[in-house]
Amino acid sequence: MGEGAWIGGKCWLYPYYEGGELAFKRFPADEVLPFWADADHTILDAAVHVYMVLEYDEAEQTKDVVKVEVMHGGGVDCFIRKDDGTLIPDDYARSGPYITETDPATGEAKPYNWERIPLVCFKSSHHELPLLSRVKCLQDALNNLFSNFANQMEEDIHNTVLVIKNYDGENLDHFRANLAAYGAIKVRTYEGVEGGVETLTLEVNAENYKTLLTLLKDAIIENARGFDAKDERMGGNPNQMNIQSMYSDCQRR
């Protein structure tokens, strides 16, 4: 529950009875749509649990089926969401009260409901923000940095310029294609001027990328309240004071 709350901002615990014993299920944050009765998000008016299952159709092919469970004070109503967004009753699920107990004497089923909607919300903080919202822009920048650095390390038209002297061939539109296909080009001497091919290479400063990489990694660890196992304070033989200082940094963040 703690891990799910930290990743999704909140996580849900659903208590239920199975075989006469109390059991629990965990619902991730993206499966539950809550309707709160108060601004502090402590009391639920209702909640909608949406999840996907695999089922077989008439042709014995698997398909994704979206199940929808509407939880309210009177019990739960089960539906299936169609492709057009409409809901139809789910004939294979049980709608009604949350708990049903069979009387051993009469064999009659007695319905029971919880006093409150049986969903317990565990929150990472009162903001209820998922971890992705704090680090997505930084992670995207880090991925772009890696991609750009890899592109700059390759030889392409962006960092290598060919200087051709007395090129004896087709127009320059086909030059790159011919060079890639045959691996050779033809040059000639014209009016005493020797022909040849030279390259002008634009050097890539890797130190700039390393500096940005370090800054982005530090920012991701700080925003995610993570633990940096490669911290300089862990070098050599770290003492108890250094270790406590590192963990206190995570707590303050």
mmCIF file of N, CA, C and O in Angstrom, residues 76-143:
data_model
loop_
_atom_site.group_PDB
_atom_site.id
_atom_site.type_symbol
_atom_site.label_atom_id
_atom_site.label_comp_id
_atom_site.label_asym_id
_atom_site.label_seq_id
_atom_site.Cartn_x
_atom_site.Cartn_y
_atom_site.Cartn_z
ATOM 1 N N VAL A 76 -23.122 -2.134 -4.336
ATOM 2 C CA VAL A 76 -22.309 -1.955 -5.532
ATOM 3 C C VAL A 76 -23.115 -2.385 -6.744
ATOM 4 O O VAL A 76 -23.857 -3.370 -6.707
ATOM 5 N N ASP A 77 -23.010 -1.615 -7.818
ATOM 6 C CA ASP A 77 -23.652 -1.922 -9.088
ATOM 7 C C ASP A 77 -22.565 -2.201 -10.119
ATOM 8 O O ASP A 77 -21.652 -1.385 -10.307
ATOM 9 N N CYS A 78 -22.669 -3.330 -10.806
ATOM 10 C CA CYS A 78 -21.626 -3.785 -11.725
ATOM 11 C C CYS A 78 -22.091 -3.601 -13.170
ATOM 12 O O CYS A 78 -23.220 -3.972 -13.531
ATOM 13 N N PHE A 79 -21.198 -3.044 -13.997
ATOM 14 C CA PHE A 79 -21.510 -2.774 -15.398
ATOM 15 C C PHE A 79 -20.330 -3.186 -16.272
ATOM 16 O O PHE A 79 -19.228 -3.462 -15.787
ATOM 17 N N ILE A 80 -20.607 -3.195 -17.570
ATOM 18 C CA ILE A 80 -19.576 -3.360 -18.599
ATOM 19 C C ILE A 80 -19.629 -2.134 -19.506
ATOM 20 O O ILE A 80 -20.712 -1.728 -19.946
ATOM 21 N N ARG A 81 -18.471 -1.545 -19.760
ATOM 22 C CA ARG A 81 -18.434 -0.371 -20.626
ATOM 23 C C ARG A 81 -18.221 -0.799 -22.073
ATOM 24 O O ARG A 81 -17.265 -1.496 -22.392
ATOM 25 N N LYS A 82 -19.127 -0.371 -22.931
ATOM 26 C CA LYS A 82 -19.036 -0.701 -24.343
ATOM 27 C C LYS A 82 -18.065 0.248 -25.043
ATOM 28 O O LYS A 82 -17.573 1.221 -24.463
ATOM 29 N N ASP A 83 -17.818 -0.038 -26.315
ATOM 30 C CA ASP A 83 -16.869 0.769 -27.076
ATOM 31 C C ASP A 83 -17.335 2.211 -27.258
ATOM 32 O O ASP A 83 -16.513 3.123 -27.389
ATOM 33 N N ASP A 84 -18.641 2.425 -27.278
ATOM 34 C CA ASP A 84 -19.163 3.775 -27.448
ATOM 35 C C ASP A 84 -19.254 4.540 -26.127
ATOM 36 O O ASP A 84 -19.757 5.667 -26.095
ATOM 37 N N GLY A 85 -18.800 3.932 -25.028
ATOM 38 C CA GLY A 85 -18.793 4.615 -23.735
ATOM 39 C C GLY A 85 -20.008 4.382 -22.878
ATOM 40 O O GLY A 85 -20.021 4.797 -21.713
ATOM 41 N N THR A 86 -21.020 3.720 -23.389
ATOM 42 C CA THR A 86 -22.225 3.447 -22.598
ATOM 43 C C THR A 86 -21.996 2.243 -21.689
ATOM 44 O O THR A 86 -21.112 1.412 -21.923
ATOM 45 N N LEU A 87 -22.804 2.158 -20.647
ATOM 46 C CA LEU A 87 -22.703 1.082 -19.666
ATOM 47 C C LEU A 87 -23.899 0.153 -19.788
ATOM 48 O O LEU A 87 -25.042 0.600 -19.940
ATOM 49 N N ILE A 88 -23.623 -1.138 -19.705
ATOM 50 C CA ILE A 88 -24.684 -2.140 -19.688
ATOM 51 C C ILE A 88 -24.479 -3.012 -18.451
ATOM 52 O O ILE A 88 -23.345 -3.171 -17.973
ATOM 53 N N PRO A 89 -25.547 -3.563 -17.884
ATOM 54 C CA PRO A 89 -25.391 -4.410 -16.693
ATOM 55 C C PRO A 89 -24.500 -5.616 -16.969
ATOM 56 O O PRO A 89 -24.545 -6.211 -18.050
ATOM 57 N N ASP A 90 -23.686 -5.947 -15.978
ATOM 58 C CA ASP A 90 -22.800 -7.098 -16.080
ATOM 59 C C ASP A 90 -23.521 -8.316 -15.513
ATOM 60 O O ASP A 90 -23.751 -8.423 -14.308
ATOM 61 N N ASP A 91 -23.891 -9.239 -16.407
ATOM 62 C CA ASP A 91 -24.658 -10.411 -15.991
ATOM 63 C C ASP A 91 -23.813 -11.420 -15.216
ATOM 64 O O ASP A 91 -24.362 -12.295 -14.541
ATOM 65 N N TYR A 92 -22.498 -11.321 -15.335
ATOM 66 C CA TYR A 92 -21.620 -12.294 -14.684
ATOM 67 C C TYR A 92 -21.104 -11.804 -13.331
ATOM 68 O O TYR A 92 -20.377 -12.523 -12.657
ATOM 69 N N ALA A 93 -21.458 -10.602 -12.954
ATOM 70 C CA ALA A 93 -21.048 -10.057 -11.658
ATOM 71 C C ALA A 93 -22.282 -9.867 -10.784
ATOM 72 O O ALA A 93 -23.410 -9.752 -11.275
ATOM 73 N N ARG A 94 -22.026 -9.814 -9.489
ATOM 74 C CA ARG A 94 -23.137 -9.706 -8.545
ATOM 75 C C ARG A 94 -23.301 -8.265 -8.085
ATOM 76 O O ARG A 94 -22.439 -7.702 -7.435
ATOM 77 N N SER A 95 -24.411 -7.663 -8.475
ATOM 78 C CA SER A 95 -24.769 -6.339 -7.990
ATOM 79 C C SER A 95 -25.657 -6.480 -6.765
ATOM 80 O O SER A 95 -26.420 -7.438 -6.631
ATOM 81 N N GLY A 96 -25.540 -5.505 -5.866
ATOM 82 C CA GLY A 96 -26.346 -5.550 -4.657
ATOM 83 C C GLY A 96 -25.537 -5.180 -3.440
ATOM 84 O O GLY A 96 -24.584 -4.395 -3.522
ATOM 85 N N PRO A 97 -25.883 -5.718 -2.267
ATOM 86 C CA PRO A 97 -25.168 -5.375 -1.035
ATOM 87 C C PRO A 97 -23.733 -5.898 -1.060
ATOM 88 O O PRO A 97 -23.387 -6.822 -1.808
ATOM 89 N N TYR A 98 -22.900 -5.290 -0.226
ATOM 90 C CA TYR A 98 -21.493 -5.678 -0.198
ATOM 91 C C TYR A 98 -21.282 -7.071 0.395
ATOM 92 O O TYR A 98 -20.406 -7.805 -0.027
ATOM 93 N N ILE A 99 -22.115 -7.446 1.367
ATOM 94 C CA ILE A 99 -21.925 -8.712 2.081
ATOM 95 C C ILE A 99 -23.237 -9.478 2.067
ATOM 96 O O ILE A 99 -24.314 -8.895 2.280
ATOM 97 N N THR A 100 -23.145 -10.764 1.798
ATOM 98 C CA THR A 100 -24.313 -11.640 1.837
ATOM 99 C C THR A 100 -23.975 -12.852 2.693
ATOM 100 O O THR A 100 -22.982 -13.544 2.444
ATOM 101 N N GLU A 101 -24.798 -13.107 3.701
ATOM 102 C CA GLU A 101 -24.572 -14.241 4.603
ATOM 103 C C GLU A 101 -25.768 -15.185 4.512
ATOM 104 O O GLU A 101 -26.929 -14.748 4.548
ATOM 105 N N THR A 102 -25.475 -16.449 4.382
ATOM 106 C CA THR A 102 -26.533 -17.456 4.268
ATOM 107 C C THR A 102 -26.877 -18.005 5.651
ATOM 108 O O THR A 102 -25.990 -18.454 6.391
ATOM 109 N N ASP A 103 -28.139 -17.943 5.998
ATOM 110 C CA ASP A 103 -28.604 -18.483 7.277
ATOM 111 C C ASP A 103 -28.586 -20.006 7.212
ATOM 112 O O ASP A 103 -29.285 -20.606 6.374
ATOM 113 N N PRO A 104 -27.790 -20.665 8.046
ATOM 114 C CA PRO A 104 -27.727 -22.140 7.968
ATOM 115 C C PRO A 104 -29.045 -22.820 8.313
ATOM 116 O O PRO A 104 -29.295 -23.952 7.877
ATOM 117 N N ALA A 105 -29.881 -22.162 9.074
ATOM 118 C CA ALA A 105 -31.153 -22.790 9.475
ATOM 119 C C ALA A 105 -32.175 -22.739 8.351
ATOM 120 O O ALA A 105 -32.825 -23.737 8.026
ATOM 121 N N THR A 106 -32.311 -21.580 7.745
ATOM 122 C CA THR A 106 -33.345 -21.412 6.718
ATOM 123 C C THR A 106 -32.785 -21.465 5.307
ATOM 124 O O THR A 106 -33.531 -21.682 4.353
ATOM 125 N N GLY A 107 -31.472 -21.245 5.159
ATOM 126 C CA GLY A 107 -30.871 -21.217 3.829
ATOM 127 C C GLY A 107 -31.106 -19.919 3.089
ATOM 128 O O GLY A 107 -30.770 -19.808 1.904
ATOM 129 N N GLU A 108 -31.673 -18.931 3.772
ATOM 130 C CA GLU A 108 -31.926 -17.646 3.138
ATOM 131 C C GLU A 108 -30.675 -16.767 3.213
ATOM 132 O O GLU A 108 -29.921 -16.821 4.181
ATOM 133 N N ALA A 109 -30.480 -15.978 2.173
ATOM 134 C CA ALA A 109 -29.345 -15.061 2.118
ATOM 135 C C ALA A 109 -29.730 -13.739 2.764
ATOM 136 O O ALA A 109 -30.735 -13.116 2.392
ATOM 137 N N LYS A 110 -28.941 -13.327 3.736
ATOM 138 C CA LYS A 110 -29.190 -12.065 4.421
ATOM 139 C C LYS A 110 -28.184 -11.026 3.923
ATOM 140 O O LYS A 110 -26.974 -11.261 3.974
ATOM 141 N N PRO A 111 -28.660 -9.883 3.420
ATOM 142 C CA PRO A 111 -27.745 -8.856 2.918
ATOM 143 C C PRO A 111 -27.259 -7.943 4.058
ATOM 144 O O PRO A 111 -27.995 -7.646 5.001
ATOM 145 N N TYR A 112 -26.011 -7.531 3.936
ATOM 146 C CA TYR A 112 -25.430 -6.581 4.880
ATOM 147 C C TYR A 112 -24.642 -5.536 4.098
ATOM 148 O O TYR A 112 -24.062 -5.831 3.044
ATOM 149 N N ASN A 113 -24.616 -4.327 4.650
ATOM 150 C CA ASN A 113 -23.832 -3.252 4.058
ATOM 151 C C ASN A 113 -22.942 -2.618 5.117
ATOM 152 O O ASN A 113 -23.255 -2.648 6.311
ATOM 153 N N TRP A 114 -21.841 -2.050 4.659
ATOM 154 C CA TRP A 114 -20.978 -1.299 5.567
ATOM 155 C C TRP A 114 -21.624 0.040 5.904
ATOM 156 O O TRP A 114 -22.440 0.568 5.140
ATOM 157 N N GLU A 115 -21.269 0.587 7.049
ATOM 158 C CA GLU A 115 -21.794 1.902 7.422
ATOM 159 C C GLU A 115 -21.230 2.990 6.517
ATOM 160 O O GLU A 115 -21.866 4.027 6.317
ATOM 161 N N ARG A 116 -20.018 2.757 6.005
ATOM 162 C CA ARG A 116 -19.415 3.691 5.057
ATOM 163 C C ARG A 116 -18.943 2.890 3.841
ATOM 164 O O ARG A 116 -18.808 1.673 3.890
ATOM 165 N N ILE A 117 -18.685 3.590 2.760
ATOM 166 C CA ILE A 117 -18.224 2.918 1.543
ATOM 167 C C ILE A 117 -16.903 2.220 1.837
ATOM 168 O O ILE A 117 -15.958 2.839 2.350
ATOM 169 N N PRO A 118 -16.784 0.933 1.562
ATOM 170 C CA PRO A 118 -15.600 0.164 1.972
ATOM 171 C C PRO A 118 -14.389 0.408 1.078
ATOM 172 O O PRO A 118 -13.902 -0.486 0.378
ATOM 173 N N LEU A 119 -13.900 1.623 1.124
ATOM 174 C CA LEU A 119 -12.661 1.972 0.443
ATOM 175 C C LEU A 119 -11.838 2.841 1.386
ATOM 176 O O LEU A 119 -12.310 3.902 1.821
ATOM 177 N N VAL A 120 -10.631 2.400 1.689
ATOM 178 C CA VAL A 120 -9.745 3.149 2.571
ATOM 179 C C VAL A 120 -8.638 3.740 1.717
ATOM 180 O O VAL A 120 -7.930 3.016 1.010
ATOM 181 N N CYS A 121 -8.497 5.061 1.777
ATOM 182 C CA CYS A 121 -7.524 5.767 0.938
ATOM 183 C C CYS A 121 -6.228 5.984 1.713
ATOM 184 O O CYS A 121 -6.222 6.590 2.785
ATOM 185 N N PHE A 122 -5.138 5.479 1.168
ATOM 186 C CA PHE A 122 -3.799 5.741 1.694
ATOM 187 C C PHE A 122 -3.139 6.783 0.795
ATOM 188 O O PHE A 122 -3.037 6.582 -0.421
ATOM 189 N N LYS A 123 -2.686 7.895 1.381
ATOM 190 C CA LYS A 123 -2.154 9.008 0.604
ATOM 191 C C LYS A 123 -0.670 9.189 0.892
ATOM 192 O O LYS A 123 -0.215 9.016 2.017
ATOM 193 N N SER A 124 0.068 9.558 -0.160
ATOM 194 C CA SER A 124 1.482 9.889 0.033
ATOM 195 C C SER A 124 1.631 11.235 0.725
ATOM 196 O O SER A 124 2.590 11.464 1.458
ATOM 197 N N SER A 125 0.693 12.142 0.491
ATOM 198 C CA SER A 125 0.639 13.442 1.151
ATOM 199 C C SER A 125 -0.756 14.006 0.927
ATOM 200 O O SER A 125 -1.567 13.420 0.202
ATOM 201 N N HIS A 126 -1.032 15.149 1.522
ATOM 202 C CA HIS A 126 -2.366 15.725 1.342
ATOM 203 C C HIS A 126 -2.559 16.258 -0.076
ATOM 204 O O HIS A 126 -3.682 16.544 -0.489
ATOM 205 N N HIS A 127 -1.455 16.402 -0.849
ATOM 206 C CA HIS A 127 -1.580 16.861 -2.234
ATOM 207 C C HIS A 127 -2.083 15.755 -3.154
ATOM 208 O O HIS A 127 -2.660 16.047 -4.209
ATOM 209 N N GLU A 128 -1.843 14.499 -2.787
ATOM 210 C CA GLU A 128 -2.278 13.337 -3.569
ATOM 211 C C GLU A 128 -1.708 13.350 -4.986
ATOM 212 O O GLU A 128 -2.356 12.940 -5.953
ATOM 213 N N LEU A 129 -0.483 13.843 -5.141
ATOM 214 C CA LEU A 129 0.145 13.948 -6.453
ATOM 215 C C LEU A 129 0.953 12.687 -6.740
ATOM 216 O O LEU A 129 1.717 12.223 -5.893
ATOM 217 N N PRO A 130 0.815 12.110 -7.928
ATOM 218 C CA PRO A 130 1.625 10.934 -8.267
ATOM 219 C C PRO A 130 3.093 11.307 -8.447
ATOM 220 O O PRO A 130 3.441 12.462 -8.713
ATOM 221 N N LEU A 131 3.933 10.318 -8.307
ATOM 222 C CA LEU A 131 5.366 10.549 -8.423
ATOM 223 C C LEU A 131 5.744 11.048 -9.811
ATOM 224 O O LEU A 131 6.656 11.864 -9.960
ATOM 225 N N LEU A 132 5.031 10.596 -10.819
ATOM 226 C CA LEU A 132 5.354 10.981 -12.190
ATOM 227 C C LEU A 132 5.214 12.478 -12.415
ATOM 228 O O LEU A 132 5.972 13.067 -13.200
ATOM 229 N N SER A 133 4.259 13.118 -11.735
ATOM 230 C CA SER A 133 4.056 14.552 -11.937
ATOM 231 C C SER A 133 5.230 15.378 -11.428
ATOM 232 O O SER A 133 5.418 16.511 -11.857
ATOM 233 N N ARG A 134 6.040 14.821 -10.518
ATOM 234 C CA ARG A 134 7.168 15.564 -9.968
ATOM 235 C C ARG A 134 8.452 15.370 -10.767
ATOM 236 O O ARG A 134 9.364 16.178 -10.647
ATOM 237 N N VAL A 135 8.511 14.317 -11.562
ATOM 238 C CA VAL A 135 9.778 14.036 -12.243
ATOM 239 C C VAL A 135 9.619 13.868 -13.753
ATOM 240 O O VAL A 135 10.630 13.676 -14.439
ATOM 241 N N LYS A 136 8.419 13.940 -14.299
ATOM 242 C CA LYS A 136 8.237 13.651 -15.723
ATOM 243 C C LYS A 136 9.014 14.618 -16.603
ATOM 244 O O LYS A 136 9.710 14.207 -17.536
ATOM 245 N N CYS A 137 8.898 15.924 -16.344
ATOM 246 C CA CYS A 137 9.595 16.893 -17.192
ATOM 247 C C CYS A 137 11.104 16.715 -17.097
ATOM 248 O O CYS A 137 11.828 16.846 -18.096
ATOM 249 N N LEU A 138 11.608 16.384 -15.904
ATOM 250 C CA LEU A 138 13.036 16.158 -15.740
ATOM 251 C C LEU A 138 13.479 14.883 -16.447
ATOM 252 O O LEU A 138 14.545 14.846 -17.076
ATOM 253 N N GLN A 139 12.684 13.838 -16.350
ATOM 254 C CA GLN A 139 13.033 12.588 -17.025
ATOM 255 C C GLN A 139 12.985 12.754 -18.534
ATOM 256 O O GLN A 139 13.827 12.201 -19.258
ATOM 257 N N ASP A 140 12.005 13.520 -19.041
ATOM 258 C CA ASP A 140 11.949 13.788 -20.482
ATOM 259 C C ASP A 140 13.186 14.547 -20.939
ATOM 260 O O ASP A 140 13.743 14.269 -22.011
ATOM 261 N N ALA A 141 13.619 15.531 -20.144
ATOM 262 C CA ALA A 141 14.818 16.277 -20.494
ATOM 263 C C ALA A 141 16.053 15.384 -20.487
ATOM 264 O O ALA A 141 16.931 15.509 -21.342
ATOM 265 N N LEU A 142 16.111 14.461 -19.523
ATOM 266 C CA LEU A 142 17.236 13.527 -19.458
ATOM 267 C C LEU A 142 17.250 12.603 -20.674
ATOM 268 O O LEU A 142 18.310 12.352 -21.269
ATOM 269 N N ASN A 143 16.087 12.099 -21.068
ATOM 270 C CA ASN A 143 16.013 11.231 -22.247
ATOM 271 C C ASN A 143 16.411 11.980 -23.513
ATOM 272 O O ASN A 143 17.110 11.431 -24.383
#
